[in-house]
mmCIF file of C-alpha atoms and ligand atoms in Angstrom:
data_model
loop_
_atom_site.group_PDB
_atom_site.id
_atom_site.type_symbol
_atom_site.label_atom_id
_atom_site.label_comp_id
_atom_site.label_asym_id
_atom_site.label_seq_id
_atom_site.Cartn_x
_atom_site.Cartn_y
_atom_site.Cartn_z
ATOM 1 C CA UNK A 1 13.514 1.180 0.316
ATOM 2 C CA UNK A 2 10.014 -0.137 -0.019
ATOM 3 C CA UNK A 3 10.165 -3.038 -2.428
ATOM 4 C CA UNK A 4 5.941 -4.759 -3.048
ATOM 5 C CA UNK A 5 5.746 -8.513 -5.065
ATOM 6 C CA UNK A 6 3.140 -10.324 -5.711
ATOM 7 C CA UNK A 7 0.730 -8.481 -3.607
ATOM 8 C CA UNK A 8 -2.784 -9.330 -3.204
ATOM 9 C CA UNK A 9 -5.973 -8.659 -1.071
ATOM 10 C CA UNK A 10 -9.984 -7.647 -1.193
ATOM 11 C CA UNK A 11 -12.787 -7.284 1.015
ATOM 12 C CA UNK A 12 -14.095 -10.939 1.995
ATOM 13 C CA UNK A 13 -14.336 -13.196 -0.735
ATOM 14 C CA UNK A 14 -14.348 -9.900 -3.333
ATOM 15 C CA UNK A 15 -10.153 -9.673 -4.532
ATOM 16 C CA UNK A 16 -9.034 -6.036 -5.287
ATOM 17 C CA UNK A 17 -5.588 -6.537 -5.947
ATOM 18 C CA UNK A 18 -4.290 -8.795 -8.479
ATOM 19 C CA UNK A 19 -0.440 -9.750 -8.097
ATOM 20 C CA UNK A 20 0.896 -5.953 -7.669
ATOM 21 C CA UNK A 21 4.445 -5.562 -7.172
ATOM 22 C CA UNK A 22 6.092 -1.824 -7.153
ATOM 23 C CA UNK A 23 9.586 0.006 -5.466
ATOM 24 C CA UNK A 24 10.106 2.899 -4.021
ATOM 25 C CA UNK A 25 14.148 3.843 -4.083
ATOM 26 C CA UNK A 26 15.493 5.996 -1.404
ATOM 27 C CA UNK A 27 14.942 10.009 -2.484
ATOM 28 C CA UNK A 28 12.230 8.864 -5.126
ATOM 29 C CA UNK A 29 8.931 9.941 -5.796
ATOM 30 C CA UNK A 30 6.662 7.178 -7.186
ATOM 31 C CA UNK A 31 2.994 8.410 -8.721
ATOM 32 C CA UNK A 32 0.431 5.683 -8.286
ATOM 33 C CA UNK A 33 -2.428 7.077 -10.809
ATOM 34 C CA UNK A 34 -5.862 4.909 -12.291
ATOM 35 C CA UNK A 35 -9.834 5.364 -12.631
ATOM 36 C CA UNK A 36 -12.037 5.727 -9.420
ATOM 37 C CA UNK A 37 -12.693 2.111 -7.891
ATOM 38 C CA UNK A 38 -9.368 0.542 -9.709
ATOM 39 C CA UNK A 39 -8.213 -0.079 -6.039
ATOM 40 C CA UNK A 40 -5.475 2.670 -5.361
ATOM 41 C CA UNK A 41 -6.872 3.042 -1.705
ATOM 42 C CA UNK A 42 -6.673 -0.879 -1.107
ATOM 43 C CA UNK A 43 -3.191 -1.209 -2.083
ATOM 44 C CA UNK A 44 -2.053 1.638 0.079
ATOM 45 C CA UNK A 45 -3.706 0.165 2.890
ATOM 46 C CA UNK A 46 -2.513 -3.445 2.364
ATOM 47 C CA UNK A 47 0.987 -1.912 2.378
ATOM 48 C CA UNK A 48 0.768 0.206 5.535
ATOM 49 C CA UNK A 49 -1.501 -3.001 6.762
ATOM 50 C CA UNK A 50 -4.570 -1.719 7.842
ATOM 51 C CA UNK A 51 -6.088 -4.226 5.219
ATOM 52 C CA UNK A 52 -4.115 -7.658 5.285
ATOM 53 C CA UNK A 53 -2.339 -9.174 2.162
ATOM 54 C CA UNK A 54 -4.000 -12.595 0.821
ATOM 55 C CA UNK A 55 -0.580 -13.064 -1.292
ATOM 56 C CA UNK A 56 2.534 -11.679 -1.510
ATOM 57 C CA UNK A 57 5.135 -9.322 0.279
ATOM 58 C CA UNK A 58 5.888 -5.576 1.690
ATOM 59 C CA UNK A 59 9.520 -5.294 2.550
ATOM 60 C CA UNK A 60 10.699 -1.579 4.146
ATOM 61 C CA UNK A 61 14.420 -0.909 4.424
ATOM 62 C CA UNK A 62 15.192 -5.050 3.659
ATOM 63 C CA UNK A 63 12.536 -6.064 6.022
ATOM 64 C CA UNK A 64 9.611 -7.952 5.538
ATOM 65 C CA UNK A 65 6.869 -6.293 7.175
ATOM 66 C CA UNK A 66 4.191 -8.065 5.600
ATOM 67 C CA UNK A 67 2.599 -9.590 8.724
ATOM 68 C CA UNK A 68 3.349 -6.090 10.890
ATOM 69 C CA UNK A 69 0.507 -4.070 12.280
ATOM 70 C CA UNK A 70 -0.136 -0.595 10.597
ATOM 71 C CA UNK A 71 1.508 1.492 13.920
ATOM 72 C CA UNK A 72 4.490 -1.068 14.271
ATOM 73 C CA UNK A 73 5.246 0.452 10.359
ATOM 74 C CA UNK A 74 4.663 3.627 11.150
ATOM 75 C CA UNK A 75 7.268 3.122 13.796
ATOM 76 C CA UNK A 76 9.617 1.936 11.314
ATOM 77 C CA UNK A 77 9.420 5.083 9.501
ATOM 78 C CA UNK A 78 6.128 4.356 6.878
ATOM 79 C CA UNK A 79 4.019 7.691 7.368
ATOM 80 C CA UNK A 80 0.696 7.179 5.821
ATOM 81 C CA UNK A 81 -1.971 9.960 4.936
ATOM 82 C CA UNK A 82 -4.870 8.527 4.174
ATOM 83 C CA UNK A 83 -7.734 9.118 2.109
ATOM 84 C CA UNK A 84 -10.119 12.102 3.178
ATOM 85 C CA UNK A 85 -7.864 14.056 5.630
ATOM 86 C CA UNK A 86 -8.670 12.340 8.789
ATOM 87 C CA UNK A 87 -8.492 14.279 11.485
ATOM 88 C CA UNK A 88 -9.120 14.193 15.485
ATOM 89 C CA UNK A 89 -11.940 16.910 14.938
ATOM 90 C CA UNK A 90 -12.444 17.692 18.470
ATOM 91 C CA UNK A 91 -9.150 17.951 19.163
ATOM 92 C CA UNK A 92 -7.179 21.711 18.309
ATOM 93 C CA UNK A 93 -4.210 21.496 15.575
ATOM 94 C CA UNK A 94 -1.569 21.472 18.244
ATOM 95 C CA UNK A 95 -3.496 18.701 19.754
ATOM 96 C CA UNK A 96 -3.344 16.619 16.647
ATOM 97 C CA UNK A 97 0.261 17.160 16.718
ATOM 98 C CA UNK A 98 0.852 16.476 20.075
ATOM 99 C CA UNK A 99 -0.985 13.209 19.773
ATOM 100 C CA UNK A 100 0.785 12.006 16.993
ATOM 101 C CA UNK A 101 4.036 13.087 18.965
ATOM 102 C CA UNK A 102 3.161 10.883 21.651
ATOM 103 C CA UNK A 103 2.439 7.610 19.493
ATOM 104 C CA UNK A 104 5.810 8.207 17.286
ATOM 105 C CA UNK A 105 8.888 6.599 18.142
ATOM 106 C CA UNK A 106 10.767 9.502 19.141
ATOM 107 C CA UNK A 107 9.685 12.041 21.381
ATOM 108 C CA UNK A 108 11.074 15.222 20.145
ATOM 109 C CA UNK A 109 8.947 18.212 20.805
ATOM 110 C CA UNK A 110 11.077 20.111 17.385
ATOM 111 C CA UNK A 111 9.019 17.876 15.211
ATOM 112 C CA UNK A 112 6.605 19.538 15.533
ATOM 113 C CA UNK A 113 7.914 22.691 14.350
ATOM 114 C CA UNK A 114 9.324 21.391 11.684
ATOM 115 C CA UNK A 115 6.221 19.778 10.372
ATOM 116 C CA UNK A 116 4.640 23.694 10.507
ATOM 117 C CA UNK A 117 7.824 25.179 8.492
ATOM 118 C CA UNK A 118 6.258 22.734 5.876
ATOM 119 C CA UNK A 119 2.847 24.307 6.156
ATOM 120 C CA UNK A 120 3.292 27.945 8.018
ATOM 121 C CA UNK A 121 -0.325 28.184 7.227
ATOM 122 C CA UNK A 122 -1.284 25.757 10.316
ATOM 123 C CA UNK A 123 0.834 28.280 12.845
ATOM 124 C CA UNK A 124 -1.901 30.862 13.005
ATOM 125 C CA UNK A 125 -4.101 27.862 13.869
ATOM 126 C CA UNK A 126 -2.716 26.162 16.490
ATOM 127 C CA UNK A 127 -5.694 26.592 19.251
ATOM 128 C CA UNK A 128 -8.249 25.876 16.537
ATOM 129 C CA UNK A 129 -10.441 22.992 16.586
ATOM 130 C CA UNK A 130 -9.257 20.489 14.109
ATOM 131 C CA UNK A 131 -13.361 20.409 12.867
ATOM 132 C CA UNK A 132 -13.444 23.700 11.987
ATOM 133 C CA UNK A 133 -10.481 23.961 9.677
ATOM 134 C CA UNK A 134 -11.089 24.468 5.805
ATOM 135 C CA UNK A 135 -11.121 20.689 3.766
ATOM 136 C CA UNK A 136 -7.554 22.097 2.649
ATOM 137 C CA UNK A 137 -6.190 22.985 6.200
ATOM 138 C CA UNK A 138 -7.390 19.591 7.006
ATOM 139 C CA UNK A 139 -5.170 18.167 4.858
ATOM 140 C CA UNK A 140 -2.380 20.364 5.495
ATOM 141 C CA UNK A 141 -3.191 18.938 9.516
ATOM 142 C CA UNK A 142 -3.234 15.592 8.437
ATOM 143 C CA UNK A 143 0.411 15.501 6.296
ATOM 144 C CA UNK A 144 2.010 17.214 9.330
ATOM 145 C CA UNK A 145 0.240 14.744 11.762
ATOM 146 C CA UNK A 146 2.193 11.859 9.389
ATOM 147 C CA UNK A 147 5.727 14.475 9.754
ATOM 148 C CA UNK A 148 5.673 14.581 13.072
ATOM 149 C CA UNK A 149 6.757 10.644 13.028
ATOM 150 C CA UNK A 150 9.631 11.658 10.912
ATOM 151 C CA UNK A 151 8.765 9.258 8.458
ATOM 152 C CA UNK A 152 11.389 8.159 6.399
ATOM 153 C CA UNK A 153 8.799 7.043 3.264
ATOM 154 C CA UNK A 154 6.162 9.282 2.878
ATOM 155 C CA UNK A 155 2.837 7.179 1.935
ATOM 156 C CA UNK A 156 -0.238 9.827 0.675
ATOM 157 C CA UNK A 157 -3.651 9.052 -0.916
ATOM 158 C CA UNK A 158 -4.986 11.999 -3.093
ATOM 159 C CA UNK A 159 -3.759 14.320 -1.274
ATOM 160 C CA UNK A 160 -5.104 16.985 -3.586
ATOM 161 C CA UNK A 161 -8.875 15.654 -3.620
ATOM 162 C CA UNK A 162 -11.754 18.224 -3.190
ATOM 163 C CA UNK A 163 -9.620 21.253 -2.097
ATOM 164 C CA UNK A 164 -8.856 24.356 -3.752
ATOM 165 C CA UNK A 165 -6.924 25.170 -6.355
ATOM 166 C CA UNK A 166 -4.948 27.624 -4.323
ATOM 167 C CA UNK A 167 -4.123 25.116 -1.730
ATOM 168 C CA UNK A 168 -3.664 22.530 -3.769
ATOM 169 C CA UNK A 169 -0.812 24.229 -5.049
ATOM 170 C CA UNK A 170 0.820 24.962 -1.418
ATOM 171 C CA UNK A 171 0.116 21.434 -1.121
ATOM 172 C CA UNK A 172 2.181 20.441 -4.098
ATOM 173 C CA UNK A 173 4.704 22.413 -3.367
ATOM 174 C CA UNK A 174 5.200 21.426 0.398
ATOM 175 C CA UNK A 175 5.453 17.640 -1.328
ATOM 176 C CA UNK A 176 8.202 19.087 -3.412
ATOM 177 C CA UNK A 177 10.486 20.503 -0.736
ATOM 178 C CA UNK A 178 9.904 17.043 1.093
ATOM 179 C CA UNK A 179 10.861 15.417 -1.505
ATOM 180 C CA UNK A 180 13.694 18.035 -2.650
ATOM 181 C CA UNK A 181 14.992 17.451 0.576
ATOM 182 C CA UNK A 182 15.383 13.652 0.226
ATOM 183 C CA UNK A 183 11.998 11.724 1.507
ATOM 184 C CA UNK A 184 10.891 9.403 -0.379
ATOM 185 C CA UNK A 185 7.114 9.692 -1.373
ATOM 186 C CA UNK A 186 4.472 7.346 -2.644
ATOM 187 C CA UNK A 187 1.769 9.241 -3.691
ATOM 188 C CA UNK A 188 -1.605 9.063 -5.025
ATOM 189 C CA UNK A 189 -2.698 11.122 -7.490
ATOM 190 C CA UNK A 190 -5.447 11.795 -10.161
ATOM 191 C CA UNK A 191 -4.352 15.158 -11.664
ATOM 192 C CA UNK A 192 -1.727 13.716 -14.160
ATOM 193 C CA UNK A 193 -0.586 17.171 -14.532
ATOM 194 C CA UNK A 194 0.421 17.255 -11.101
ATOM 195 C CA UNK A 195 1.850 13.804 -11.074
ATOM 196 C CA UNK A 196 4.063 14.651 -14.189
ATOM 197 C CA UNK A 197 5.648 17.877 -12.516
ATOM 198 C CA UNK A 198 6.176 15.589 -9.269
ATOM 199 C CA UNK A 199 7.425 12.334 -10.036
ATOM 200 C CA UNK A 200 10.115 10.496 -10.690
ATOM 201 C CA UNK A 201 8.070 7.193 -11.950
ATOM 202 C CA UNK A 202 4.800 6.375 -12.055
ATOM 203 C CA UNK A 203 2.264 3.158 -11.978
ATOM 204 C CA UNK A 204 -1.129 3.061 -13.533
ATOM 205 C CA UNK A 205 -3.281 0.566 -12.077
ATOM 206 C CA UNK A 206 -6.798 -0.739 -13.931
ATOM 207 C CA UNK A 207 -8.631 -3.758 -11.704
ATOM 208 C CA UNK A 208 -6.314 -4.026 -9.134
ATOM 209 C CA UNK A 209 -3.491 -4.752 -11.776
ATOM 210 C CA UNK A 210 -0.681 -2.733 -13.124
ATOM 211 C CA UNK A 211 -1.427 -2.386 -16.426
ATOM 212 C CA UNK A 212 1.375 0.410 -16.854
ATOM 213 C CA UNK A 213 4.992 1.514 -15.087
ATOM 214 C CA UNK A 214 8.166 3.841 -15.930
ATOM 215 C CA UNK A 215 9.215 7.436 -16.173
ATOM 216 C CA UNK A 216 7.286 10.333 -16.385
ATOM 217 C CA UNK A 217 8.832 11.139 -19.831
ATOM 218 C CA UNK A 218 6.857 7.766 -20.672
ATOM 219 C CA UNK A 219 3.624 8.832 -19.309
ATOM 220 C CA UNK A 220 3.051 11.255 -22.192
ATOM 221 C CA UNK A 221 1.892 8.974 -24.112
ATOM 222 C CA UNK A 222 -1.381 8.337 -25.515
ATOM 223 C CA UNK A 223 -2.052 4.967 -24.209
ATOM 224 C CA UNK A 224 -1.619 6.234 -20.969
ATOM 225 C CA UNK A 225 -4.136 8.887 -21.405
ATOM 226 C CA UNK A 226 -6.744 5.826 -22.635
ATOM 227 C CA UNK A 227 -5.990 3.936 -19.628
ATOM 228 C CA UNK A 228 -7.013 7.093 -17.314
ATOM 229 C CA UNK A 229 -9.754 8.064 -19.037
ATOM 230 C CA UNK A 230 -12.967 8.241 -17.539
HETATM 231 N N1 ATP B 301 -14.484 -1.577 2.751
HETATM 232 C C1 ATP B 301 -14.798 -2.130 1.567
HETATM 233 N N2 ATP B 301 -15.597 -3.217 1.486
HETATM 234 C C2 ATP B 301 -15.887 -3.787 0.293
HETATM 235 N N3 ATP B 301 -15.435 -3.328 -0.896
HETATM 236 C C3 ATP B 301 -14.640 -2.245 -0.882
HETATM 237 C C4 ATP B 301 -14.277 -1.590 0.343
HETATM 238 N N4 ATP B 301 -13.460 -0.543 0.035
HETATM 239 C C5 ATP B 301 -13.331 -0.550 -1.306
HETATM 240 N N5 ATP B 301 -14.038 -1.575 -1.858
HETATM 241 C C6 ATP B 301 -14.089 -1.898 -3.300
HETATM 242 O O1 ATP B 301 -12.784 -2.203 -3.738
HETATM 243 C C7 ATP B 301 -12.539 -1.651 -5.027
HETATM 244 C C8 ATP B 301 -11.337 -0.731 -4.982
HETATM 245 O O2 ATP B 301 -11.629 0.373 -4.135
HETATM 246 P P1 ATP B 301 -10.522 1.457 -3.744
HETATM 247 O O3 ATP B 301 -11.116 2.352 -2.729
HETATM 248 O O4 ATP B 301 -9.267 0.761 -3.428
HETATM 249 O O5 ATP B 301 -10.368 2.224 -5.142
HETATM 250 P P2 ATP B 301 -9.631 3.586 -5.480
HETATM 251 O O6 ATP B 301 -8.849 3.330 -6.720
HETATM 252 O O7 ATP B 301 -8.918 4.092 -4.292
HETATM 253 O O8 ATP B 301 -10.854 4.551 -5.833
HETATM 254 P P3 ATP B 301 -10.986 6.170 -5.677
HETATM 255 O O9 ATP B 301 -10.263 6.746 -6.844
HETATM 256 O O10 ATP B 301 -12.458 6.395 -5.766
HETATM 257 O O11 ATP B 301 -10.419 6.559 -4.354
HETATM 258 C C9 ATP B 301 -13.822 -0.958 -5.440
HETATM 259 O O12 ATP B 301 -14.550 -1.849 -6.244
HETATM 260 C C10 ATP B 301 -14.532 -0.710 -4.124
HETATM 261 O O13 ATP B 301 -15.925 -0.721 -4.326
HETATM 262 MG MG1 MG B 302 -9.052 5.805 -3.193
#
């Protein structure tokens, strides 16, 4: 369903990404894990387009969407969660939503409700300023802001970064039902615990190349360990 070759950008003359290529099959979750800096954030972004490619090709669904802007793929069905759980802070959590309704392709108000049977922990919170939600509601807000576009790949960076233990685990576990009930998710992760309960194949990238792919059976290994390690 998403199918990356050759794939390459940076930041002005400075190249991050080094000739990646990855899928993503319908249903599957793929674990994209590596160091801090390695340029896990970059490649998500040249593949949802808010950073361009220099080289190489993003095809969703058998369709190159390489030269697409980042809300002509969300249209398509890429939902992206970035880094850092943006938010509209000012806005409350049923504002978020509604925003996001407005901007997706369809305009079906039951969206949103099924985004919140994902995380019934945002239904209490509905009148609340986005701002003054907990780092891990904020997150929450943000992977039901991506729902509500009923994406049909799921794109998330860390989504388990500086939050809670406790709600890191709702947060796994919403990813799970999503995924348990057929969306297929690219994910970012650092917790290779967490990736190895989650995924169905994983990528390690060092430098902005992939220096290691395959199962999660395969990630036990102790190279893959070295390559991680701080
Ligand atoms: N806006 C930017 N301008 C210039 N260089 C950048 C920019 N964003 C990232 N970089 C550099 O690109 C490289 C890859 O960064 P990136 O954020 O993709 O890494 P990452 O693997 O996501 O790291 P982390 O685990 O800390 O999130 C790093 O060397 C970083 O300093
Ligand atoms: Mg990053």
């Amino acid at each position: 369903m998403l199918s990356v070759r050759g794939l390459e950008s940076g930041y002005g003359r400075a190249r991050v990404l080094f000739g990646v290529s990855l899928d993503v099959e319908p249903g599957q979750l793929v674990c994209v894990m590596g160091r801090n800096g390695v340029g896990k954030t970059t490649l998500l972004n040249t593949i949802m387009g808010v950073i361009p490619a220099t080289a190489g090709t993003v095809t969703f669904e058998g369709r190159d969407v390489t030269k697409l802007k980042p809300h002509e793929r969300v249209r398509l069905g890429m939902g992206y969660v970035p880094q850092g759980h943006e938010t509209f802070p000012q806005l409350s959590v049923l504002g978020n939503l509604l925003v996001t309704l407005e901007a997706s392709p369809h305009r079906d108000e039951s969206a949103i409700d099924e985004a919140l049977e994902i995380f019934p922990r945002l239904k209490p919170l509905l009148k609340r300023r986005a701002g003054f939600l907990s780092g891990g509601q904020q997150q929450q807000l943000a992977i039901a802001r991506a729902l509500v576009t009923r994406p049909k790949l799921l794109i998330l960076d860390e989504p388990t970064e500086g939050i809670q233990p406790s709600i890191i685990l709702e947060i796994e576990e919403a990813i799970e039902r999503l995924h348990a009930s057929g969306l297929a998710v690219l994910l970012v992760e650092q917790y290779v615990d967490l990736a190895l309960r989650m995924a169905d194949r994983f990528l390690i990238l060092d430098a902005g190349h992939v220096v290691h792919s395959g199962s999660a059976d395969e990630l036990r290994g102790e190279e893959v360990h070295r390559l991680l390690a701080v």
